[in-house]
Amino acid sequence: MTLEVRSLTVRFPGPSRRDPEVTVLDTVDLTVPTGRIVSVLGPSGSGKSTLLRAVTGLVRPTAGTVHWDGQDLTTVPPDRRGFGLMFQDHALFPHRDVAANIAYGLEMKGLDRRTVASRVAAMLDLVGLDDRAGARIDQLSGGEQQRIALARALAPEPRLLLLDEPLGALDRVLRDRLVNDLARMLRQVGTTVVYVTHDQDEALAIADHLVILRRGRIEQEGPTEEVWRRPRSEFVGRFLGMTNTFPGRIVGGRIDLGWTTLDAGDHSRAGEGNPVTVMFRPAAVVVEGPEGPGPRAVLRQRQIRGDRIQGVFGVGPGDDVVHVDLGLATEPAVGDTVTLMIDPAQVATAPCP
Amino acid sequence: MVPAGFIAVLFVWPVTRIIARGLAPGGALDLGVFGQVAADDHFRGVVWFTIWLALVSTAVTLVAGMPAAWILGRFSFRGRSLWRSALLVPFVMPTVVVGTAFVDLLGRGGILGVDLRDTVWAILIAHVFFNVAVVIRTVGDSWARLDPAQTEVARVLGASPWKVFRSVTLPSLAPAILAATAIVFLFSFTSFGVVLILGGPTHSTLEVETYLQTTVFLNLDVAAVLALTQMVLIVTGLTLAARLDPNRRAHPVGTTVTGRQTLRRIRTARQRLGVTAVLGLTGLFLALPLTLLAVRSLRSDGGWTLEHYRGLAEGGTTLFVSPVSAVVNSLMFAVGATLVATVVGGLAAAAVGYGRGAAVKLTDAALMLPLGTSAATVGFGILITFDRPPLDLRASPWLVPLAHALIGIPFVVRLLVPAIRRIDPRLREVATTLGASPWRVWTTIDAVLLRRPLVAAAGFAFAVSLGEFGATSFISRPEFPTAPVAIFRFLSRPGPANLGRALAMSTILMVLTALSVTIIEFLGGSELGRGPSSATPTGGGSPTTQEPPEMAATGGRP
């Protein structure tokens, strides 16, 4: 019961004569075991949606295969794959009411009316909209539409559910609330899920397994927390919130950043004398008094980031700055000199490209 | 394939016959008739008068329509949507109905107390009556889509209101104004019924002259030359208009918004006065002739009476058959024409709407050809094509509905293609992933969403057929007259009884047409940007600000 995507390549006709073809997906391999929630994360244009559409069969791949449980589905039409799909802007049927939208997939299965009705009721219950069964689509709020689209996709019990930016059309506040609801509902039904998004917070909150896509290729994949802690490229690091990145060099078991050195630990396998990119999050740094052992830094700016304050510290003789999570602290003030303590366990390195 | 064959047989072949007859009346190339027509002062006068009349009509219509376009494009007020819909009524009224109304209104004993019959003024007023809605809706809708922030920015940058209008608003409206101008010019240029009825013996356009040469002087060779001349002039005019189109430039002027509120409320007393005055005057101008037509059809010798309607039931010397049967004929023809136009046009729209590529674009353009051709040309072409084997259909009453269907097809295509294209492709994709086969996707998504536009298209085809006069006047059989033909007969006979019957019959035709228009506006409302069949569920927005200039696309009239 596993989705296996092998060497999937999709090319589209290019926009001009000079580029007759655009490669949207380039030999992508992906394995999704049953019950797993896999998030495909990448900036816009990275090929996320195309990957989804190729898995559902809405896009015919140029090369490569899609297998489910060992069965080759590459040439099976999308209506016979038993996969569910949910779009960013929901694509609810405007000519059907809420219940009829949810019932659509069940009707296509040829289920009798009673079964359809009870399944629709169960789905409405799952998404918490029991009272909206008879509502017209244009009477629903954005959040409600999103839930109905999920209910419609889940109703026929798809063996695989694919979600394309399911929260993308909603505003920030609503998203933050719904991301938890969505994670709960997905785990409750236990379906295998591929969740496509460009929003790292969403992906991190929902997924067991992370796939980072960049320009049609998989840049990194693995269990969510491992990818989050150990990005293997500057691209992934920055994408997952490692705003502090510096060029460094392995020297004698330590990483030399120019303005400070860090314990290299197992990063030293990059090789003595080799350049590396050093990355860490603002939360990996602790501020200490001006006489601490760490590198000296001067606070240049205090930025309020939502519910916490981030300090921008100047380090070393040049223009290098370190972003530090200050929590709710009122100290230090702009212009104060401090020392910084960087937790080596929270540091990631990537070979320089 | 079916649509292509239909257009080929009923349109391309007849037009080819006209060209052949005009250039080579005897079978070999012979420009004798051409020279004869070109040398004749009368025909030269007709050509100049046609051009002059079209230019002046267009200019007057533009000026008359701009105030109401401004109000429609800038203000929100109660009844705006209804008022906008009502504008469609004069636009689709049969020409003979409007002709009758104006004969009565502007003739001797009309309530205005002036006798403008047989003058160019009567023609001009009728042309404005017909076409002002094109200007108001095309320009007004484009105006409503303009981003108000643009003018606000210009004001902040120091431009006076007049300067803003000149430098920002007008250039942004240029494409819509140009589109409206082209359509109004085309209509005025090919105007037939109005000129024939209101122009009297002294005013003849190419369209009318073609008819007279065919039916009165039986001079088919001259008629062919005239029809050919008209075709050439129309193609030249439309090519010139296309060249001027600012859309052809790389960067269109001005930005537009969709779905955002661009209209403002009426706030000051001055605005209220202006809006009331413009809407009132425009409304009065459009409503008065039709209202008076209905009223006058019920009056005789200073009292209320149904005698004009009773007169319709009696036979007479004017027609071979009773006038009532002309109405019945019209209805039957309209049903037949609607069926043919909907089926053929529906197939064509499907081919164009679902297909893509160069071939589709070409088909799309070819389907619009009958729209740019005058009714007299269509009628005359069919007359000289189907008068001999292999297809001698002169005696067949079916020629009339087929011609009507031909004229109706472009409307059906223009209404259905955008509706097909507006269906969000993701609806089909979702349906597919939910297990629907391609056939079930079509029946449960497309077919349902297209039901309303299809009914609207049928309503349009019905209205077109009901009021068609130009082509019909060439090919209708005396024993199967249509209502417009009968009305024209009554009008060309003297005496109050005949005028009364014309009034009564026009009123009946007017009511029938208004009914089909109501169907168009309320069922096809989505086509004009309104109603629940809009295919994007979240695509809210103010109903009137997001619609395409439908009339520019569907422009044309029974």
mmCIF file of C-alpha atoms in Angstrom, chain A residues 112-314:
data_model
loop_
_atom_site.group_PDB
_atom_site.id
_atom_site.type_symbol
_atom_site.label_atom_id
_atom_site.label_comp_id
_atom_site.label_asym_id
_atom_site.label_seq_id
_atom_site.Cartn_x
_atom_site.Cartn_y
_atom_site.Cartn_z
ATOM 1 C CA ASP A 112 -27.224 3.701 -3.329
ATOM 2 C CA ARG A 113 -28.920 6.767 -1.992
ATOM 3 C CA ARG A 114 -29.001 5.677 1.638
ATOM 4 C CA THR A 115 -25.301 4.893 1.752
ATOM 5 C CA VAL A 116 -24.510 8.205 0.081
ATOM 6 C CA ALA A 117 -26.647 10.140 2.567
ATOM 7 C CA SER A 118 -25.109 8.507 5.623
ATOM 8 C CA ARG A 119 -21.579 8.940 4.293
ATOM 9 C CA VAL A 120 -22.267 12.629 3.520
ATOM 10 C CA ALA A 121 -23.557 13.088 7.052
ATOM 11 C CA ALA A 122 -20.455 11.418 8.478
ATOM 12 C CA MET A 123 -18.204 13.707 6.415
ATOM 13 C CA LEU A 124 -20.104 16.823 7.466
ATOM 14 C CA ASP A 125 -19.688 15.659 11.035
ATOM 15 C CA LEU A 126 -15.955 15.162 10.560
ATOM 16 C CA VAL A 127 -15.452 18.686 9.280
ATOM 17 C CA GLY A 128 -17.874 20.121 11.819
ATOM 18 C CA LEU A 129 -20.388 21.593 9.412
ATOM 19 C CA ASP A 130 -23.453 19.414 10.051
ATOM 20 C CA ASP A 131 -25.768 22.402 9.822
ATOM 21 C CA ARG A 132 -24.598 23.521 6.353
ATOM 22 C CA ALA A 133 -25.724 20.525 4.289
ATOM 23 C CA GLY A 134 -28.273 22.473 2.242
ATOM 24 C CA ALA A 135 -26.218 25.664 1.853
ATOM 25 C CA ARG A 136 -25.268 27.050 -1.531
ATOM 26 C CA ILE A 137 -21.567 27.244 -2.254
ATOM 27 C CA ASP A 138 -21.546 31.031 -2.512
ATOM 28 C CA GLN A 139 -23.046 31.254 0.972
ATOM 29 C CA LEU A 140 -19.976 29.630 2.531
ATOM 30 C CA SER A 141 -17.062 31.466 4.078
ATOM 31 C CA GLY A 142 -13.557 30.735 2.876
ATOM 32 C CA GLY A 143 -12.883 28.443 5.816
ATOM 33 C CA GLU A 144 -16.133 26.572 5.292
ATOM 34 C CA GLN A 145 -15.392 26.093 1.598
ATOM 35 C CA GLN A 146 -12.048 24.616 2.487
ATOM 36 C CA ARG A 147 -13.663 22.130 4.875
ATOM 37 C CA ILE A 148 -16.314 21.137 2.345
ATOM 38 C CA ALA A 149 -13.639 20.597 -0.295
ATOM 39 C CA LEU A 150 -11.815 18.331 2.150
ATOM 40 C CA ALA A 151 -15.025 16.469 2.954
ATOM 41 C CA ARG A 152 -15.734 16.014 -0.759
ATOM 42 C CA ALA A 153 -12.242 14.662 -1.373
ATOM 43 C CA LEU A 154 -12.408 12.289 1.625
ATOM 44 C CA ALA A 155 -15.959 11.003 1.062
ATOM 45 C CA PRO A 156 -15.134 8.244 -1.473
ATOM 46 C CA GLU A 157 -12.368 7.037 0.882
ATOM 47 C CA PRO A 158 -9.497 7.622 -1.518
ATOM 48 C CA ARG A 159 -6.473 5.417 -0.983
ATOM 49 C CA LEU A 160 -4.329 8.502 -1.431
ATOM 50 C CA LEU A 161 -5.341 12.115 -0.801
ATOM 51 C CA LEU A 162 -3.487 14.870 -2.612
ATOM 52 C CA LEU A 163 -3.816 18.431 -1.370
ATOM 53 C CA ASP A 164 -2.636 21.359 -3.457
ATOM 54 C CA GLU A 165 -2.090 24.401 -1.215
ATOM 55 C CA PRO A 166 -5.359 23.665 0.584
ATOM 56 C CA LEU A 167 -4.994 26.701 2.817
ATOM 57 C CA GLY A 168 -3.433 28.967 0.239
ATOM 58 C CA ALA A 169 -6.511 31.031 -0.510
ATOM 59 C CA LEU A 170 -7.174 31.902 3.125
ATOM 60 C CA ASP A 171 -5.869 34.773 5.169
ATOM 61 C CA ARG A 172 -3.093 34.299 7.691
ATOM 62 C CA VAL A 173 -5.164 34.201 10.874
ATOM 63 C CA LEU A 174 -7.620 31.683 9.468
ATOM 64 C CA ARG A 175 -4.756 29.583 8.124
ATOM 65 C CA ASP A 176 -3.045 29.306 11.474
ATOM 66 C CA ARG A 177 -6.271 28.053 13.015
ATOM 67 C CA LEU A 178 -7.194 25.690 10.202
ATOM 68 C CA VAL A 179 -3.774 24.137 9.889
ATOM 69 C CA ASN A 180 -4.310 22.468 13.278
ATOM 70 C CA ASP A 181 -7.843 21.390 12.406
ATOM 71 C CA LEU A 182 -6.629 19.986 9.122
ATOM 72 C CA ALA A 183 -3.805 18.040 10.753
ATOM 73 C CA ARG A 184 -6.290 16.594 13.264
ATOM 74 C CA MET A 185 -8.815 15.599 10.579
ATOM 75 C CA LEU A 186 -6.178 14.022 8.357
ATOM 76 C CA ARG A 187 -4.794 11.943 11.233
ATOM 77 C CA GLN A 188 -8.320 11.002 12.293
ATOM 78 C CA VAL A 189 -9.165 9.411 8.938
ATOM 79 C CA GLY A 190 -5.688 7.923 8.620
ATOM 80 C CA THR A 191 -5.469 8.336 4.848
ATOM 81 C CA THR A 192 -2.154 8.523 3.083
ATOM 82 C CA VAL A 193 -1.624 12.166 2.197
ATOM 83 C CA VAL A 194 0.586 14.165 -0.117
ATOM 84 C CA TYR A 195 0.366 17.791 0.895
ATOM 85 C CA VAL A 196 1.778 20.423 -1.419
ATOM 86 C CA THR A 197 2.525 23.894 -0.093
ATOM 87 C CA HIS A 198 4.952 26.780 -0.315
ATOM 88 C CA ASP A 199 4.396 27.634 3.344
ATOM 89 C CA GLN A 200 6.999 26.023 5.625
ATOM 90 C CA ASP A 201 4.948 26.524 8.799
ATOM 91 C CA GLU A 202 2.060 24.606 7.286
ATOM 92 C CA ALA A 203 4.290 21.810 6.037
ATOM 93 C CA LEU A 204 6.153 21.495 9.342
ATOM 94 C CA ALA A 205 2.926 21.469 11.352
ATOM 95 C CA ILE A 206 1.253 18.746 9.308
ATOM 96 C CA ALA A 207 3.836 16.452 7.736
ATOM 97 C CA ASP A 208 5.672 13.375 9.026
ATOM 98 C CA HIS A 209 7.931 13.505 6.047
ATOM 99 C CA LEU A 210 9.248 16.470 4.130
ATOM 100 C CA VAL A 211 10.193 16.707 0.463
ATOM 101 C CA ILE A 212 11.835 19.933 -0.627
ATOM 102 C CA LEU A 213 11.433 20.628 -4.323
ATOM 103 C CA ARG A 214 13.534 23.123 -6.237
ATOM 104 C CA ARG A 215 13.342 23.749 -9.979
ATOM 105 C CA GLY A 216 11.753 20.390 -10.636
ATOM 106 C CA ARG A 217 14.243 18.360 -8.623
ATOM 107 C CA ILE A 218 14.139 17.013 -5.097
ATOM 108 C CA GLU A 219 16.618 19.058 -3.103
ATOM 109 C CA GLN A 220 16.253 17.125 0.132
ATOM 110 C CA GLU A 221 13.822 14.722 1.756
ATOM 111 C CA GLY A 222 13.465 12.936 5.036
ATOM 112 C CA PRO A 223 11.542 12.847 8.314
ATOM 113 C CA THR A 224 10.260 16.358 9.016
ATOM 114 C CA GLU A 225 12.327 17.086 12.099
ATOM 115 C CA GLU A 226 15.514 15.707 10.606
ATOM 116 C CA VAL A 227 15.190 17.916 7.525
ATOM 117 C CA TRP A 228 14.296 20.833 9.765
ATOM 118 C CA ARG A 229 17.356 20.311 12.003
ATOM 119 C CA ARG A 230 19.852 19.276 9.337
ATOM 120 C CA PRO A 231 19.220 21.083 6.056
ATOM 121 C CA ARG A 232 21.851 19.939 3.605
ATOM 122 C CA SER A 233 21.925 23.063 1.424
ATOM 123 C CA GLU A 234 21.715 26.783 1.953
ATOM 124 C CA PHE A 235 18.466 26.785 -0.087
ATOM 125 C CA VAL A 236 16.760 24.344 2.279
ATOM 126 C CA GLY A 237 18.234 26.044 5.331
ATOM 127 C CA ARG A 238 16.945 29.468 4.361
ATOM 128 C CA PHE A 239 13.597 28.006 3.341
ATOM 129 C CA LEU A 240 13.200 26.435 6.779
ATOM 130 C CA GLY A 241 14.026 29.578 8.725
ATOM 131 C CA MET A 242 17.810 29.489 9.165
ATOM 132 C CA THR A 243 18.177 33.192 8.587
ATOM 133 C CA ASN A 244 21.796 33.252 9.776
ATOM 134 C CA THR A 245 24.081 31.892 7.071
ATOM 135 C CA PHE A 246 27.814 32.471 6.866
ATOM 136 C CA PRO A 247 30.647 31.156 4.765
ATOM 137 C CA GLY A 248 33.069 29.149 6.897
ATOM 138 C CA ARG A 249 36.068 26.788 6.732
ATOM 139 C CA ILE A 250 36.977 23.672 8.687
ATOM 140 C CA VAL A 251 40.203 24.395 10.545
ATOM 141 C CA GLY A 252 41.560 22.003 13.137
ATOM 142 C CA GLY A 253 38.258 20.499 14.227
ATOM 143 C CA ARG A 254 36.558 23.876 14.401
ATOM 144 C CA ILE A 255 34.578 25.939 11.930
ATOM 145 C CA ASP A 256 36.130 29.323 11.309
ATOM 146 C CA LEU A 257 33.583 32.023 10.470
ATOM 147 C CA GLY A 258 36.097 34.832 10.452
ATOM 148 C CA TRP A 259 34.464 36.650 13.377
ATOM 149 C CA THR A 260 34.274 33.542 15.569
ATOM 150 C CA THR A 261 34.911 29.806 15.577
ATOM 151 C CA LEU A 262 32.481 27.023 16.429
ATOM 152 C CA ASP A 263 33.034 23.435 17.545
ATOM 153 C CA ALA A 264 32.855 21.472 14.305
ATOM 154 C CA GLY A 265 31.662 18.146 15.782
ATOM 155 C CA ASP A 266 30.668 15.793 12.993
ATOM 156 C CA HIS A 267 30.595 18.708 10.543
ATOM 157 C CA SER A 268 34.346 18.193 10.236
ATOM 158 C CA ARG A 269 33.650 15.303 7.838
ATOM 159 C CA ALA A 270 33.387 18.028 5.185
ATOM 160 C CA GLY A 271 37.201 17.828 5.313
ATOM 161 C CA GLU A 272 39.990 19.908 6.769
ATOM 162 C CA GLY A 273 40.444 23.234 4.999
ATOM 163 C CA ASN A 274 37.252 22.912 2.953
ATOM 164 C CA PRO A 275 34.762 25.777 2.685
ATOM 165 C CA VAL A 276 31.264 25.195 4.094
ATOM 166 C CA THR A 277 28.095 27.211 4.565
ATOM 167 C CA VAL A 278 27.171 27.548 8.231
ATOM 168 C CA MET A 279 23.509 28.023 9.126
ATOM 169 C CA PHE A 280 21.550 28.481 12.336
ATOM 170 C CA ARG A 281 18.235 29.865 13.514
ATOM 171 C CA PRO A 282 17.816 33.044 15.598
ATOM 172 C CA ALA A 283 16.638 30.790 18.424
ATOM 173 C CA ALA A 284 20.000 28.964 18.453
ATOM 174 C CA VAL A 285 21.754 32.009 19.923
ATOM 175 C CA VAL A 286 21.758 33.182 23.526
ATOM 176 C CA VAL A 287 22.804 36.701 24.564
ATOM 177 C CA GLU A 288 25.322 36.951 27.422
ATOM 178 C CA GLY A 289 27.022 39.819 29.233
ATOM 179 C CA PRO A 290 29.793 41.868 27.576
ATOM 180 C CA GLU A 291 32.479 39.755 29.309
ATOM 181 C CA GLY A 292 31.224 36.341 28.109
ATOM 182 C CA PRO A 293 33.402 33.837 26.241
ATOM 183 C CA GLY A 294 31.590 34.209 22.895
ATOM 184 C CA PRO A 295 32.162 36.723 20.126
ATOM 185 C CA ARG A 296 31.400 40.337 20.898
ATOM 186 C CA ALA A 297 28.386 41.906 19.189
ATOM 187 C CA VAL A 298 26.652 45.304 19.122
ATOM 188 C CA LEU A 299 22.844 45.494 18.931
ATOM 189 C CA ARG A 300 21.892 47.512 15.878
ATOM 190 C CA GLN A 301 18.141 47.062 15.746
ATOM 191 C CA ARG A 302 15.231 45.523 17.645
ATOM 192 C CA GLN A 303 12.566 44.115 15.328
ATOM 193 C CA ILE A 304 9.200 42.970 16.596
ATOM 194 C CA ARG A 305 8.304 39.668 14.917
ATOM 195 C CA GLY A 306 4.789 38.728 15.892
ATOM 196 C CA ASP A 307 4.947 37.677 19.539
ATOM 197 C CA ARG A 308 8.708 37.987 20.001
ATOM 198 C CA ILE A 309 11.549 40.379 19.477
ATOM 199 C CA GLN A 310 14.452 39.717 17.182
ATOM 200 C CA GLY A 311 17.747 41.493 17.676
ATOM 201 C CA VAL A 312 19.997 42.327 14.774
ATOM 202 C CA PHE A 313 23.601 42.256 16.053
ATOM 203 C CA GLY A 314 26.651 43.465 14.219
#
